[in-house]
CSV table of C-alpha atoms in Angstrom, one decimal:
chain,number,residue,atom,x,y,z
A,1411,LEU,CA,23.3,-40.2,-24.9
A,1412,SER,CA,20.1,-41.2,-26.3
A,1413,GLY,CA,19.8,-42.8,-23.0
A,1414,ALA,CA,20.5,-40.3,-20.9
A,1415,ALA,CA,17.9,-38.2,-22.6
A,1416,ARG,CA,15.5,-41.0,-22.2
A,1417,THR,CA,16.3,-41.0,-18.7
A,1418,PHE,CA,15.8,-37.7,-17.9
A,1419,GLY,CA,12.7,-37.0,-20.2
A,1420,SER,CA,11.2,-39.9,-18.1
A,1421,LEU,CA,12.1,-38.1,-14.5
A,1422,ALA,CA,10.9,-35.1,-15.9
A,1423,ARG,CA,7.2,-36.9,-16.7
A,1424,THR,CA,7.5,-38.2,-12.8
A,1425,GLY,CA,7.8,-34.9,-11.6
A,1426,LEU,CA,10.5,-31.9,-10.4
A,1427,SER,CA,10.6,-33.4,-7.1
A,1428,THR,CA,12.1,-36.6,-8.3
A,1429,LEU,CA,14.4,-34.8,-10.7
A,1430,GLY,CA,15.8,-32.6,-7.9
A,1431,SER,CA,16.3,-35.5,-5.7
A,1432,VAL,CA,18.2,-37.7,-8.3
A,1433,ALA,CA,20.4,-34.9,-9.7
A,1434,MET,CA,21.3,-34.5,-5.9
A,1435,GLY,CA,22.2,-37.8,-5.5
A,1436,MET,CA,24.2,-37.3,-8.8
A,1437,GLY,CA,26.2,-34.1,-7.8
A,1438,ILE,CA,24.2,-32.1,-10.1
A,1439,ASP,CA,23.4,-28.3,-9.1
A,1440,THR,CA,19.8,-28.5,-8.6
A,1441,SER,CA,19.2,-24.4,-9.8
A,1442,LEU,CA,17.9,-25.8,-12.6
A,1443,ALA,CA,15.1,-27.7,-11.3
A,1444,GLY,CA,14.9,-24.8,-8.7
A,1445,GLY,CA,14.3,-22.4,-11.9
A,1446,LEU,CA,11.8,-24.5,-13.3
A,1447,GLY,CA,9.8,-24.7,-9.8
A,1448,ARG,CA,10.2,-20.7,-9.6
A,1449,GLY,CA,9.1,-20.6,-13.2
A,1450,MET,CA,6.1,-22.9,-12.6
A,1451,ALA,CA,4.8,-21.0,-9.8
A,1452,LEU,CA,5.0,-17.5,-11.1
A,1453,ALA,CA,3.2,-18.7,-14.1
A,1454,SER,CA,0.4,-20.3,-11.4
A,1455,ALA,CA,0.4,-17.0,-10.0
A,1456,ALA,CA,-0.3,-15.0,-13.1
A,1457,VAL,CA,-3.1,-17.7,-14.1
A,1458,ALA,CA,-4.7,-16.9,-10.6
A,1459,ILE,CA,-4.3,-13.1,-10.7
A,1460,ALA,CA,-5.8,-13.0,-14.1
A,1461,ASN,CA,-8.6,-15.5,-13.3
A,1462,LYS,CA,-9.8,-13.1,-10.5
A,1463,GLY,CA,-9.4,-10.2,-13.1
A,1464,ASN,CA,-11.9,-11.5,-15.6
A,1465,ARG,CA,-14.5,-11.6,-13.0
A,1466,GLY,CA,-16.8,-8.8,-14.6
A,1467,GLY,CA,-14.2,-7.1,-16.3
A,1468,ALA,CA,-11.8,-7.6,-19.1
A,1469,ALA,CA,-10.1,-10.7,-20.0
A,1470,GLU,CA,-6.5,-10.4,-18.5
A,1471,ASP,CA,-3.5,-12.3,-20.3
A,1472,PRO,CA,-1.4,-14.5,-17.8
A,1473,LYS,CA,1.6,-13.9,-19.8
A,1474,LYS,CA,1.6,-10.5,-19.9
A,1475,LEU,CA,1.2,-10.4,-16.1
A,1476,GLU,CA,4.4,-12.4,-15.8
A,1477,ALA,CA,6.1,-10.3,-18.1
A,1478,LEU,CA,5.4,-7.3,-16.2
A,1479,ALA,CA,6.6,-9.0,-13.0
A,1480,ARG,CA,9.7,-10.2,-14.5
A,1481,ASN,CA,10.5,-7.1,-15.8
A,1482,VAL,CA,9.9,-5.5,-12.9
A,1483,GLY,CA,11.9,-7.8,-10.9
A,1484,ASP,CA,14.6,-7.6,-12.9
A,1485,GLN,CA,14.4,-3.9,-12.7
A,1486,PHE,CA,14.7,-3.6,-9.4
A,1487,LYS,CA,16.2,-7.0,-8.4
A,1488,VAL,CA,13.3,-8.5,-6.8
A,1489,ASP,CA,12.2,-12.0,-7.1
A,1490,PRO,CA,9.0,-11.7,-9.8
A,1491,THR,CA,7.1,-14.2,-7.7
A,1492,ARG,CA,7.2,-11.3,-5.0
A,1493,VAL,CA,6.0,-9.1,-7.2
A,1494,LEU,CA,3.2,-10.7,-8.7
A,1495,ALA,CA,2.2,-11.4,-4.8
A,1496,GLY,CA,2.4,-7.8,-4.2
A,1497,LEU,CA,0.2,-7.1,-7.1
A,1498,ASP,CA,-2.2,-10.1,-6.2
A,1499,LYS,CA,-2.8,-8.6,-2.4
A,1500,PHE,CA,-3.4,-5.2,-4.1
A,1501,GLN,CA,-6.1,-6.8,-6.6
A,1502,SER,CA,-7.5,-8.2,-3.6
A,1503,LEU,CA,-7.5,-5.3,-1.3
A,1504,THR,CA,-8.8,-3.1,-4.1
A,1505,GLY,CA,-10.6,-5.0,-6.5
A,1506,ASP,CA,-8.8,-3.0,-9.0
A,1507,LEU,CA,-6.0,-4.9,-10.7
A,1508,ASN,CA,-5.3,-2.3,-13.7
A,1509,LEU,CA,-4.7,0.5,-10.9
A,1510,GLY,CA,-2.5,-2.0,-9.4
A,1511,LYS,CA,-0.6,-2.9,-12.6
A,1512,ILE,CA,-0.2,1.2,-13.4
A,1513,ALA,CA,1.6,1.6,-10.1
A,1514,LEU,CA,3.4,-1.8,-9.8
A,1515,LYS,CA,6.6,-0.6,-10.6
A,1516,ASP,CA,7.2,2.5,-8.2
A,1517,LEU,CA,5.7,0.6,-5.8
A,1518,VAL,CA,8.1,-2.2,-5.8
A,1519,GLY,CA,11.2,0.1,-6.4
A,1520,LEU,CA,10.1,2.2,-2.9
A,1521,SER,CA,10.1,-1.2,-1.4
A,1522,LYS,CA,13.3,-2.2,-2.4
A,1523,ALA,CA,14.6,1.5,-1.6
A,1524,PHE,CA,13.8,1.6,2.0
A,1525,LYS,CA,13.9,-2.1,2.6
A,1526,ILE,CA,10.1,-2.6,2.9
A,1527,ASP,CA,8.5,-6.2,2.2
A,1528,VAL,CA,6.6,-5.6,-1.0
A,1529,ASP,CA,3.9,-7.5,0.1
A,1530,GLN,CA,3.4,-5.3,3.1
A,1531,LEU,CA,4.3,-1.6,1.2
A,1532,VAL,CA,2.1,-2.8,-1.8
A,1533,GLY,CA,-1.0,-3.6,0.7
A,1534,SER,CA,-0.4,-0.6,2.5
A,1535,ALA,CA,-0.8,1.6,-1.3
A,1536,ALA,CA,-3.9,-0.6,-1.7
A,1537,ASN,CA,-5.7,0.6,1.2
A,1538,VAL,CA,-4.6,4.1,0.6
A,1539,ALA,CA,-6.5,3.6,-2.9
A,1540,THR,CA,-9.7,2.4,-1.2
A,1541,LYS,CA,-9.5,5.8,1.2
A,1542,ILE,CA,-8.8,8.5,-1.6
A,1543,GLY,CA,-11.9,8.1,-3.9
A,1544,ASP,CA,-12.7,6.5,-7.1
A,1545,VAL,CA,-11.8,7.0,-10.6
A,1546,GLY,CA,-15.0,8.9,-12.4
A,1547,ASP,CA,-15.6,10.8,-9.3
A,1548,LYS,CA,-12.6,12.2,-7.4
A,1549,PHE,CA,-10.0,11.0,-10.6
A,1550,LYS,CA,-10.2,11.4,-14.2
A,1551,THR,CA,-8.3,8.4,-15.0
A,1552,PRO,CA,-6.5,5.4,-13.4
A,1553,GLU,CA,-2.9,7.0,-13.9
A,1554,GLU,CA,-4.3,10.2,-12.1
A,1555,LYS,CA,-5.6,7.9,-9.2
A,1556,ALA,CA,-2.1,6.0,-9.2
A,1557,LYS,CA,-0.4,8.9,-8.9
A,1558,ALA,CA,-1.9,10.1,-5.7
A,1559,VAL,CA,-1.4,7.2,-4.4
A,1560,LEU,CA,2.0,7.1,-5.0
A,1561,ASP,CA,2.5,10.6,-3.6
A,1562,VAL,CA,0.8,9.4,-0.3
A,1563,MET,CA,3.5,6.6,-0.1
A,1564,LYS,CA,6.5,9.3,-1.1
A,1565,SER,CA,5.0,11.9,1.5
A,1566,LEU,CA,5.1,9.1,4.1
A,1567,VAL,CA,8.4,7.5,3.5
A,1568,ALA,CA,9.8,11.1,3.9
A,1569,GLN,CA,8.1,11.5,7.5
A,1570,GLY,CA,9.5,7.9,8.0
A,1571,GLN,CA,12.8,9.2,7.3
A,1572,GLU,CA,12.6,12.4,9.3
A,1573,GLY,CA,10.3,11.5,12.0
A,1574,ALA,CA,10.4,9.3,15.0
A,1575,ILE,CA,8.0,6.4,13.3
A,1576,GLU,CA,10.3,4.3,10.4
A,1577,MET,CA,8.4,3.4,7.3
A,1578,PRO,CA,8.2,-0.2,7.8
A,1579,ASP,CA,6.2,0.7,10.9
A,1580,LEU,CA,4.3,3.2,9.8
A,1581,VAL,CA,2.8,1.4,6.9
A,1582,THR,CA,1.1,-1.3,9.1
A,1583,GLN,CA,-0.8,1.3,10.3
A,1584,LEU,CA,-2.0,2.9,7.5
A,1585,SER,CA,-5.4,1.0,7.3
A,1586,ALA,CA,-6.3,3.1,10.7
A,1587,LEU,CA,-5.1,6.4,10.0
A,1588,GLY,CA,-6.6,6.1,6.0
A,1589,ALA,CA,-9.9,5.4,7.9
A,1590,ALA,CA,-9.8,8.9,9.6
A,1591,ALA,CA,-8.8,11.0,6.5
A,1592,PRO,CA,-12.0,11.1,4.6
A,1593,ARG,CA,-13.8,12.7,7.5
A,1594,PHE,CA,-12.0,16.0,7.2
A,1595,GLU,CA,-12.3,18.3,4.2
A,1596,GLY,CA,-10.2,18.6,1.3
A,1597,SER,CA,-8.2,15.9,-0.8
A,1598,ALA,CA,-8.5,12.3,1.1
A,1599,ALA,CA,-5.2,11.5,-0.3
A,1600,ALA,CA,-3.5,14.8,1.2
A,1601,ASN,CA,-5.3,14.1,4.8
A,1602,ILE,CA,-4.0,10.5,4.8
A,1603,SER,CA,-0.1,12.4,4.8
A,1604,LYS,CA,-1.5,14.9,7.4
A,1605,MET,CA,-2.8,12.0,9.6
A,1606,GLY,CA,1.1,10.6,8.8
A,1607,ALA,CA,2.3,13.9,10.3
A,1608,MET,CA,0.1,14.0,13.5
A,1609,ALA,CA,1.1,10.4,14.6
A,1610,GLN,CA,5.0,11.2,13.9
A,1611,LEU,CA,4.3,14.3,16.5
A,1612,ALA,CA,2.7,12.0,18.9
A,1613,LEU,CA,5.2,9.7,19.1
A,1614,GLN,CA,8.2,12.4,19.0
A,1615,MET,CA,6.9,14.9,20.9
A,1616,GLY,CA,3.6,13.4,22.8
A,1617,GLY,CA,2.8,10.6,25.2
A,1618,ALA,CA,2.6,7.8,22.7
A,1619,LYS,CA,4.9,5.1,23.1
A,1620,SER,CA,4.7,3.1,19.9
A,1621,ALA,CA,3.5,3.2,16.6
A,1622,SER,CA,0.2,1.7,17.2
A,1623,GLN,CA,0.1,4.1,20.1
A,1624,ALA,CA,0.6,7.1,18.0
A,1625,THR,CA,-2.2,5.7,15.5
A,1626,THR,CA,-4.6,5.3,18.2
A,1627,ALA,CA,-4.1,8.8,19.2
A,1628,VAL,CA,-5.1,10.2,16.1
A,1629,MET,CA,-7.8,8.1,15.6
A,1630,GLY,CA,-9.0,9.6,19.4
A,1631,PHE,CA,-8.3,13.1,17.6
A,1632,ALA,CA,-10.7,12.4,14.8
A,1633,ASN,CA,-13.3,10.4,16.9
A,1634,THR,CA,-13.5,13.0,20.3
A,1635,LEU,CA,-14.6,15.7,17.1
A,1636,SER,CA,-17.9,13.6,17.1
A,1637,THR,CA,-18.8,13.5,20.4
A,1638,PRO,CA,-21.5,16.3,21.4
A,1639,ALA,CA,-20.0,17.4,24.5
A,1640,ARG,CA,-16.7,17.7,22.7
A,1641,ARG,CA,-18.3,19.7,20.0
A,1642,ALA,CA,-19.7,21.9,22.5
A,1643,GLN,CA,-16.3,22.6,24.3
A,1644,PHE,CA,-14.9,23.7,20.8
A,1645,LYS,CA,-17.8,26.0,20.2
A,1646,ALA,CA,-17.6,27.6,23.9
A,1647,MET,CA,-13.8,28.5,22.7
A,1648,GLY,CA,-14.7,29.8,19.6
A,1649,VAL,CA,-13.5,27.1,17.6
A,1650,ASP,CA,-15.7,26.0,14.9
A,1651,ILE,CA,-14.6,22.8,13.8
A,1652,ASP,CA,-17.1,21.9,10.8
A,1653,SER,CA,-16.1,22.4,7.0
A,1654,THR,CA,-17.8,25.3,5.5
A,1655,SER,CA,-17.1,24.0,2.2
A,1656,GLU,CA,-17.8,20.2,2.6
A,1657,LYS,CA,-21.1,19.5,4.7
A,1658,GLY,CA,-20.9,16.8,6.9
A,1659,LYS,CA,-17.1,16.7,7.3
A,1660,PHE,CA,-14.9,18.2,10.0
A,1661,LEU,CA,-12.2,21.2,9.0
A,1662,ASP,CA,-8.8,20.7,7.9
A,1663,PRO,CA,-7.3,18.9,10.8
A,1664,PHE,CA,-3.9,21.1,10.9
A,1665,GLU,CA,-6.5,24.3,10.9
A,1666,ILE,CA,-8.4,23.0,13.7
A,1667,ILE,CA,-5.2,22.6,15.9
A,1668,LYS,CA,-4.2,26.2,14.8
A,1669,GLN,CA,-7.4,27.5,15.7
A,1670,SER,CA,-7.6,25.7,19.2
A,1671,LEU,CA,-3.9,26.8,20.2
A,1672,LEU,CA,-4.8,30.2,19.3
A,1673,LYS,CA,-8.0,30.4,21.2
A,1674,THR,CA,-6.4,28.9,24.0
A,1675,GLY,CA,-3.6,30.4,24.4
A,1676,GLY,CA,-1.6,27.4,23.3
């Protein structure tokens, strides 16, 4: 027994790869080695995220990040390393680790429920977060902003269920749709949902043949409002496309469409 202990102690010191190789040769289940490897990967990822979070901000505890990933992973039967990868992506895109931690559980739940890659959905949520305003300006607390991000994502999930563009394809277009949203009056979060609805209609009832073409059509709608010639045409039809409540922004996109249809008889 003591000899066996010394043998495995020596193997452990030479590294997991050697341990795994010898165990396989002896016919031993290597899941322990795999579990140790995953644990080390999780701890390493937590440290990397904490180090980025420490730059110019409050210190993050890697152990707490690791525990958060394990708890969320256990709840939704998702590999915790994938959970941390999603959080890392959110942090990288937004620079806001705290917001990512607050929204993480619900975002992973959405990704699991609708079979969307965690990285992809969390990355899309990060794109939403960068477009809807900052805490202290548009939102009073990080929790309020996290709720707004989640509301947008849930709205887009519902659109994916009812519309022509399924959620896995729609999330790949959120960066572009989010870029158009702040150009219109009102909540940028609500406008992202409206941009999503317009993309759904472009594919379902318009000439778009793919999610990317539908997004291009929505971006084209936003861009054409800025050209002097088109602005003059709208004005000639009696349609005022400029917001009266937020200088420099366009009227609500649905209102522009409605007025255009009414003024031109469809």
